[in-house]
Short mmCIF file of C-alpha atoms in Angstrom, two decimals:
data_model
loop_
_atom_site.label_atom_id
_atom_site.label_comp_id
_atom_site.label_asym_id
_atom_site.label_seq_id
_atom_site.Cartn_x
_atom_site.Cartn_y
_atom_site.Cartn_z
CA MET A 1 33.14 3.39 47.18
CA LEU A 2 29.76 3.60 45.17
CA GLN A 3 30.31 0.33 43.53
CA ARG A 4 31.30 -1.32 46.80
CA SER A 5 28.09 0.05 48.32
CA ILE A 6 25.98 -1.29 45.60
CA ALA A 7 27.59 -4.72 45.90
CA ALA A 8 26.96 -4.68 49.59
CA ALA A 9 23.33 -3.75 49.23
CA LYS A 10 23.01 -6.65 46.67
CA PHE A 11 24.66 -9.03 49.05
CA LEU A 12 22.22 -8.01 51.89
CA ALA A 13 19.21 -8.23 49.64
CA SER A 14 20.16 -11.98 49.03
CA GLU A 15 19.45 -12.69 52.79
CA PRO A 16 22.99 -14.06 53.34
CA VAL A 17 22.54 -14.55 57.12
CA ARG A 18 19.51 -16.70 56.79
CA HIS A 19 21.41 -19.02 54.23
CA ALA A 20 24.66 -19.09 56.10
CA LYS A 21 25.84 -22.49 57.37
CA ILE A 22 27.71 -22.85 60.53
CA GLY A 23 28.84 -25.72 62.69
CA GLN A 24 29.63 -28.01 59.69
CA SER A 25 32.19 -30.32 61.17
CA PRO A 26 30.87 -33.91 61.40
CA ASN A 27 29.94 -34.92 64.89
CA GLN A 28 27.93 -37.36 66.73
CA VAL A 29 25.75 -36.77 69.86
CA VAL A 30 26.77 -39.49 72.32
CA PHE A 31 24.89 -38.49 75.35
CA ARG A 32 22.05 -36.26 76.34
CA GLN A 33 21.11 -34.72 79.76
CA GLY A 34 18.05 -32.62 79.60
CA LYS A 35 18.53 -30.11 76.77
CA ALA A 36 22.33 -30.46 76.94
CA GLN A 37 24.17 -32.81 74.45
CA LEU A 38 27.72 -34.27 74.48
CA ARG A 39 29.07 -33.98 70.92
CA TRP A 40 31.91 -36.21 69.71
CA PHE A 41 34.20 -34.97 66.85
CA ALA A 42 36.22 -37.95 65.93
CA PRO A 43 39.54 -37.74 64.01
CA THR A 44 40.50 -40.18 61.33
CA GLU A 45 43.24 -41.39 63.57
CA ALA A 46 43.62 -40.41 67.20
CA LYS A 47 47.25 -39.18 67.95
CA HIS A 48 46.69 -37.21 71.07
CA ALA A 49 44.77 -37.35 74.32
CA PRO A 50 40.92 -36.47 73.98
CA VAL A 51 39.92 -33.02 75.13
CA PHE A 52 36.61 -32.04 76.73
CA ILE A 53 35.37 -28.50 75.81
CA THR A 54 32.87 -26.32 77.58
CA MET A 55 31.51 -23.37 75.99
CA PRO A 56 29.57 -20.35 77.40
CA LEU A 57 25.99 -20.76 78.22
CA ILE A 58 24.95 -17.51 76.45
CA ASN A 59 25.84 -18.52 72.91
CA THR A 60 25.79 -21.55 70.75
CA TRP A 61 28.95 -23.49 70.40
CA HIS A 62 29.28 -22.74 66.72
CA ILE A 63 31.82 -20.03 67.13
CA TRP A 64 34.51 -22.59 67.53
CA ASP A 65 33.22 -24.41 64.29
CA LEU A 66 32.08 -21.36 62.28
CA LEU A 67 33.14 -22.26 58.78
CA PRO A 68 35.58 -24.66 57.09
CA GLY A 69 38.99 -23.10 57.54
CA ARG A 70 37.54 -21.02 60.44
CA SER A 71 37.12 -23.80 62.94
CA THR A 72 39.06 -24.37 65.96
CA ILE A 73 37.39 -27.83 66.50
CA ALA A 74 38.11 -28.89 62.89
CA ARG A 75 41.77 -27.96 63.24
CA LEU A 76 42.16 -29.94 66.43
CA VAL A 77 40.41 -32.91 64.90
CA ALA A 78 42.48 -32.75 61.73
CA GLU A 79 45.64 -33.04 63.95
CA GLY A 80 44.34 -36.24 65.58
CA VAL A 81 42.71 -34.73 68.72
CA PRO A 82 39.34 -36.44 69.63
CA VAL A 83 37.01 -33.57 70.79
CA TYR A 84 34.12 -33.83 73.10
CA LEU A 85 32.05 -30.76 73.31
CA LEU A 86 29.42 -29.84 75.86
CA ASP A 87 26.52 -28.20 73.93
CA TRP A 88 24.34 -26.62 76.57
CA GLY A 89 21.28 -26.37 74.29
CA CYS A 90 18.57 -23.66 74.84
CA PRO A 91 16.96 -23.33 78.08
CA GLY A 92 13.27 -22.35 78.37
CA PRO A 93 11.07 -20.83 81.02
CA GLU A 94 10.81 -24.22 82.86
CA ASP A 95 14.72 -23.89 83.39
CA SER A 96 14.56 -20.59 85.20
CA GLU A 97 14.92 -22.20 88.70
CA THR A 98 17.90 -24.34 87.84
CA PRO A 99 20.74 -23.34 90.34
CA LEU A 100 24.19 -22.72 89.35
CA VAL A 101 25.42 -25.66 91.37
CA ASP A 102 23.48 -28.01 89.01
CA ILE A 103 25.02 -26.51 85.98
CA ILE A 104 28.52 -26.80 87.37
CA ASP A 105 28.62 -29.99 89.42
CA SER A 106 25.96 -32.02 87.62
CA GLY A 107 25.97 -30.49 84.11
CA ILE A 108 29.66 -30.35 83.53
CA GLY A 109 30.48 -33.27 85.87
CA ARG A 110 28.19 -35.84 84.34
CA MET A 111 29.13 -34.67 80.76
CA PHE A 112 32.88 -34.97 81.64
CA ASP A 113 32.30 -38.46 83.07
CA ARG A 114 30.45 -39.56 79.85
CA ALA A 115 33.11 -38.20 77.68
CA ARG A 116 35.84 -40.05 79.57
CA ARG A 117 33.84 -43.28 79.54
CA HIS A 118 33.13 -43.00 75.81
CA ALA A 119 36.88 -42.08 75.11
CA ALA A 120 38.06 -45.12 77.13
CA GLU A 121 35.74 -47.44 75.20
CA THR A 122 36.74 -45.89 71.87
CA TYR A 123 40.51 -44.99 72.20
CA GLY A 124 41.43 -47.09 75.33
CA PRO A 125 42.22 -45.93 78.86
CA GLY A 126 44.19 -42.85 79.14
CA PRO A 127 44.11 -39.09 80.25
CA MET A 128 41.60 -36.46 79.28
CA ASP A 129 42.37 -32.70 78.94
CA ALA A 130 39.81 -30.00 79.50
CA VAL A 131 39.39 -26.70 77.69
CA GLY A 132 36.84 -24.00 78.47
CA TYR A 133 35.97 -20.55 76.68
CA CYS A 134 34.77 -17.49 78.27
CA VAL A 135 32.39 -18.17 81.25
CA GLY A 136 32.40 -21.84 80.10
CA GLY A 137 35.95 -21.74 81.26
CA THR A 138 34.99 -20.12 84.54
CA PHE A 139 32.53 -22.76 85.28
CA LEU A 140 34.98 -25.45 84.22
CA ALA A 141 37.64 -24.05 86.47
CA ILE A 142 35.31 -24.13 89.39
CA TRP A 143 34.39 -27.80 88.54
CA LEU A 144 38.06 -28.83 88.27
CA SER A 145 38.83 -27.26 91.59
CA ARG A 146 36.11 -29.56 93.12
CA ASN A 147 37.32 -32.44 91.21
CA PRO A 148 41.06 -31.89 91.09
CA GLU A 149 42.03 -35.24 89.57
CA ALA A 150 39.37 -35.44 86.79
CA ALA A 151 41.60 -33.98 84.05
CA ARG A 152 45.16 -34.15 83.31
CA ARG A 153 45.38 -30.36 82.57
CA ALA A 154 43.33 -27.39 81.55
CA ALA A 155 43.37 -24.68 78.99
CA LEU A 156 41.13 -21.61 79.67
CA VAL A 157 40.48 -19.26 76.79
CA CYS A 158 39.42 -15.69 77.26
CA THR A 159 38.06 -16.83 80.64
CA PRO A 160 37.09 -14.22 83.40
CA ILE A 161 38.62 -14.99 86.84
CA ASP A 162 39.12 -11.53 88.36
CA PHE A 163 35.73 -10.02 87.37
CA HIS A 164 36.57 -6.61 88.81
CA GLU A 165 39.18 -6.22 86.01
CA SER A 166 36.36 -6.62 83.31
CA GLY A 167 36.48 -2.95 82.35
CA ARG A 168 33.18 -1.29 81.55
CA LEU A 169 31.42 -4.56 82.18
CA ALA A 170 32.58 -4.51 85.78
CA ALA A 171 31.61 -0.96 86.23
CA TRP A 172 28.02 -1.72 85.09
CA ALA A 173 27.62 -5.06 86.94
CA ARG A 174 27.55 -3.67 90.61
CA PRO A 175 24.98 -3.91 93.19
CA GLU A 176 23.92 -0.23 93.00
CA THR A 177 23.70 -0.15 89.28
CA PHE A 178 22.55 -3.66 88.21
CA PRO A 179 19.26 -4.86 89.79
CA VAL A 180 19.86 -8.51 89.20
CA ASP A 181 17.23 -9.61 91.72
CA ASP A 182 14.49 -7.53 90.11
CA ILE A 183 15.45 -8.74 86.50
CA VAL A 184 15.35 -12.38 87.61
CA ASP A 185 12.24 -12.18 89.68
CA GLY A 186 10.48 -10.39 86.82
CA LEU A 187 11.79 -12.07 83.75
CA GLY A 188 12.79 -15.61 85.03
CA ASN A 189 15.61 -16.36 82.60
CA PHE A 190 17.99 -13.57 81.61
CA PRO A 191 17.04 -12.98 77.94
CA ALA A 192 19.41 -13.45 75.15
CA GLU A 193 18.43 -10.15 73.53
CA MET A 194 19.10 -8.20 76.67
CA MET A 195 22.52 -9.87 77.02
CA LYS A 196 23.24 -9.12 73.27
CA ALA A 197 22.28 -5.37 73.71
CA SER A 198 24.46 -5.12 76.87
CA PHE A 199 27.49 -6.47 75.00
CA ALA A 200 26.73 -4.17 72.02
CA TRP A 201 26.80 -1.10 74.26
CA LEU A 202 30.17 -2.08 75.72
CA ARG A 203 31.55 -0.92 72.39
CA PRO A 204 28.94 1.03 70.46
CA SER A 205 31.22 1.91 67.70
CA GLY A 206 31.43 -1.83 66.86
CA GLN A 207 27.94 -1.76 65.57
CA THR A 208 28.69 0.97 63.02
CA ARG A 209 32.09 -0.55 62.31
CA LYS A 210 30.42 -3.84 61.20
CA TRP A 211 28.56 -2.27 58.38
CA VAL A 212 31.43 -0.06 57.33
CA SER A 213 33.64 -3.20 57.14
CA LEU A 214 31.12 -4.85 54.95
CA VAL A 215 31.31 -2.12 52.52
CA GLU A 216 35.08 -1.60 52.60
CA ARG A 217 35.71 -5.41 52.37
CA ILE A 218 32.87 -6.61 50.18
CA GLU A 219 35.29 -7.47 47.37
CA LYS A 220 37.78 -9.47 49.56
CA PRO A 221 37.58 -13.17 48.82
CA GLY A 222 35.78 -15.10 51.69
CA PHE A 223 34.82 -12.06 53.59
CA THR A 224 31.06 -12.00 52.82
CA GLU A 225 30.92 -15.72 53.85
CA LEU A 226 32.59 -14.88 57.16
CA TRP A 227 30.63 -11.81 57.72
CA ALA A 228 27.24 -13.74 57.26
CA ALA A 229 28.45 -16.70 59.44
CA MET A 230 29.44 -14.29 62.34
CA GLU A 231 26.05 -12.55 62.03
CA LYS A 232 24.19 -15.80 62.19
CA TRP A 233 26.18 -16.98 65.22
CA SER A 234 25.64 -13.61 67.08
CA SER A 235 22.13 -13.45 66.41
CA ALA A 236 21.54 -16.98 67.91
CA GLY A 237 21.77 -16.01 71.60
CA VAL A 238 20.76 -18.24 74.38
CA ASP A 239 18.77 -17.37 77.59
CA PHE A 240 20.77 -17.73 80.79
CA PRO A 241 18.76 -19.73 83.42
CA GLY A 242 17.47 -17.20 86.00
CA GLU A 243 18.62 -18.58 89.29
CA ALA A 244 21.96 -19.49 87.86
CA TYR A 245 22.45 -16.12 86.51
CA ARG A 246 21.48 -14.60 89.81
CA GLU A 247 24.09 -16.36 91.74
CA TYR A 248 26.80 -15.99 88.86
CA VAL A 249 26.40 -12.21 88.87
CA LYS A 250 26.38 -11.89 92.71
CA ARG A 251 29.20 -14.06 93.44
CA CYS A 252 31.48 -13.38 90.42
CA TYR A 253 30.72 -9.65 89.51
CA PHE A 254 29.52 -8.27 92.91
CA ASP A 255 31.71 -10.23 95.18
CA ASN A 256 34.53 -11.13 92.84
CA ALA A 257 34.61 -14.32 94.86
CA LEU A 258 37.01 -16.37 92.67
CA VAL A 259 39.64 -13.89 93.90
CA THR A 260 38.49 -12.84 97.31
CA GLY A 261 37.01 -16.15 98.48
CA GLY A 262 34.04 -16.76 100.73
CA TRP A 263 31.76 -18.42 98.05
CA SER A 264 29.85 -21.46 99.09
CA LEU A 265 28.31 -23.26 96.14
CA GLY A 266 25.87 -26.07 97.07
CA GLY A 267 27.35 -26.12 100.56
CA ARG A 268 31.03 -26.56 99.31
CA PRO A 269 33.51 -23.83 99.12
CA VAL A 270 34.75 -22.48 95.73
CA ASP A 271 38.50 -22.50 95.91
CA LEU A 272 40.45 -22.51 92.62
CA ALA A 273 43.65 -23.20 94.65
CA ALA A 274 42.38 -26.70 95.11
CA ALA A 275 43.12 -27.45 91.45
CA LYS A 276 46.61 -28.67 91.28
CA ILE A 277 46.88 -29.57 87.50
CA PRO A 278 48.72 -27.49 85.08
CA ALA A 279 46.72 -24.69 83.30
CA LEU A 280 47.15 -22.78 80.04
CA CYS A 281 45.61 -19.15 80.19
CA ILE A 282 44.98 -17.72 76.73
CA SER A 283 43.91 -14.03 76.61
CA ALA A 284 43.18 -11.79 73.69
CA SER A 285 45.04 -8.54 73.28
CA GLY A 286 41.94 -6.67 72.17
CA ASP A 287 39.43 -8.27 74.38
CA HIS A 288 36.97 -5.76 75.90
CA ILE A 289 34.74 -8.33 77.67
CA VAL A 290 37.52 -10.20 79.37
CA PRO A 291 40.66 -8.01 79.32
CA THR A 292 43.96 -9.65 79.85
CA PRO A 293 44.18 -8.68 83.60
CA ALA A 294 40.81 -10.51 84.20
CA ALA A 295 42.09 -13.62 82.65
CA VAL A 296 45.56 -13.80 84.01
CA ALA A 297 44.20 -13.51 87.51
CA LEU A 298 44.18 -17.29 87.15
CA GLU A 299 47.94 -17.31 87.85
CA ALA A 300 47.51 -16.13 91.41
CA ALA A 301 44.16 -18.07 92.15
CA TRP A 302 44.89 -21.49 90.71
CA GLY A 303 46.64 -24.25 92.64
CA GLY A 304 48.79 -25.66 89.80
CA ASP A 305 51.38 -24.19 87.60
CA VAL A 306 49.86 -21.66 84.92
CA LYS A 307 51.41 -20.47 81.67
CA HIS A 308 49.88 -17.45 80.02
CA VAL A 309 49.78 -16.80 76.18
CA GLU A 310 48.30 -13.56 74.70
CA LEU A 311 47.00 -13.73 71.17
CA ALA A 312 46.15 -10.86 68.80
CA GLY A 313 42.42 -10.35 68.40
CA GLY A 314 39.16 -9.65 70.28
CA HIS A 315 36.99 -11.83 72.57
CA VAL A 316 35.01 -13.34 69.65
CA GLY A 317 37.35 -12.69 66.91
CA VAL A 318 40.13 -14.59 68.24
CA SER A 319 37.99 -17.78 68.08
CA VAL A 320 38.06 -17.71 64.14
CA THR A 321 41.71 -16.97 63.57
CA ALA A 322 44.33 -19.48 63.06
CA ALA A 323 46.25 -18.40 66.15
CA LEU A 324 43.85 -19.94 68.65
CA PRO A 325 43.89 -23.59 67.40
CA GLU A 326 47.67 -23.33 66.86
CA ALA A 327 48.15 -22.21 70.51
CA LEU A 328 46.00 -25.20 71.64
CA LEU A 329 47.79 -27.58 69.40
CA GLU A 330 51.11 -26.43 70.76
CA TRP A 331 49.69 -27.14 74.29
CA VAL A 332 48.28 -30.57 73.12
CA ARG A 333 51.57 -31.67 71.68
CA GLN A 334 53.53 -31.02 74.97
#
């Protein structure tokens, strides 16, 4: 244990997080809208329909392209899947009044349209599939329900639908305990550091476990590279535009409106039952942010057929396992 502790101290002294390289898969930005970018990951030979991926607003997209050999995107591309990814960018104070309807209807909508047009020009006309992760999947599901013929089918990964099944997070995010109006009115955007601290407190032992794991596994091949890359990604949080965050919290956490109904977004009802395309719901067995019951609520809310697959892992960890890209590839090949 002493030797491993010394090795860990030397490793940390080398500033591994600062030197870590994430998001290494070759890609090209084919469209920009404000701070958002549409990234195209092109396979050597396209063998399957293109997929459009939406990631959560609160983190960078790199968790799905963390390292060579730990990249969901690279695995899809290697199998001949053209990937278009919506990179939300980093909002600033000037974005605090952006409403949620703009993020969903204009943000996702325009990016999806550009991806479809680019794919048609590059690979010829054909269907496009849609994939969403975490709250990126929630917003994608809402957009697909408002544009039911846009995609051929959808895959939602660790995506909250029944927010009242979100465990400790649901208990915290209640009107009587979470003053979202005061926070947004006072701060504008919801700060990334506050978001990060909130998630850390969901499982406080995880912070201690992180350092213990470093010492215990310091000699395991590839572990230090993965550890540093995960630290780099997790430290690069993104602020959530204030007005969009206000409506998201009120309608999803307070009202649980994706399940109970009654949500009018931009003057149009939010009704997941309007989406008739097939959907794949992927949950993670150890997910404490989006527990399986919160994700599989899609089966009752969605208008099309839903297949559920549960993978081993946590909310973030599942993204860097081989199981996630393999589950998506099985879906792609169908």
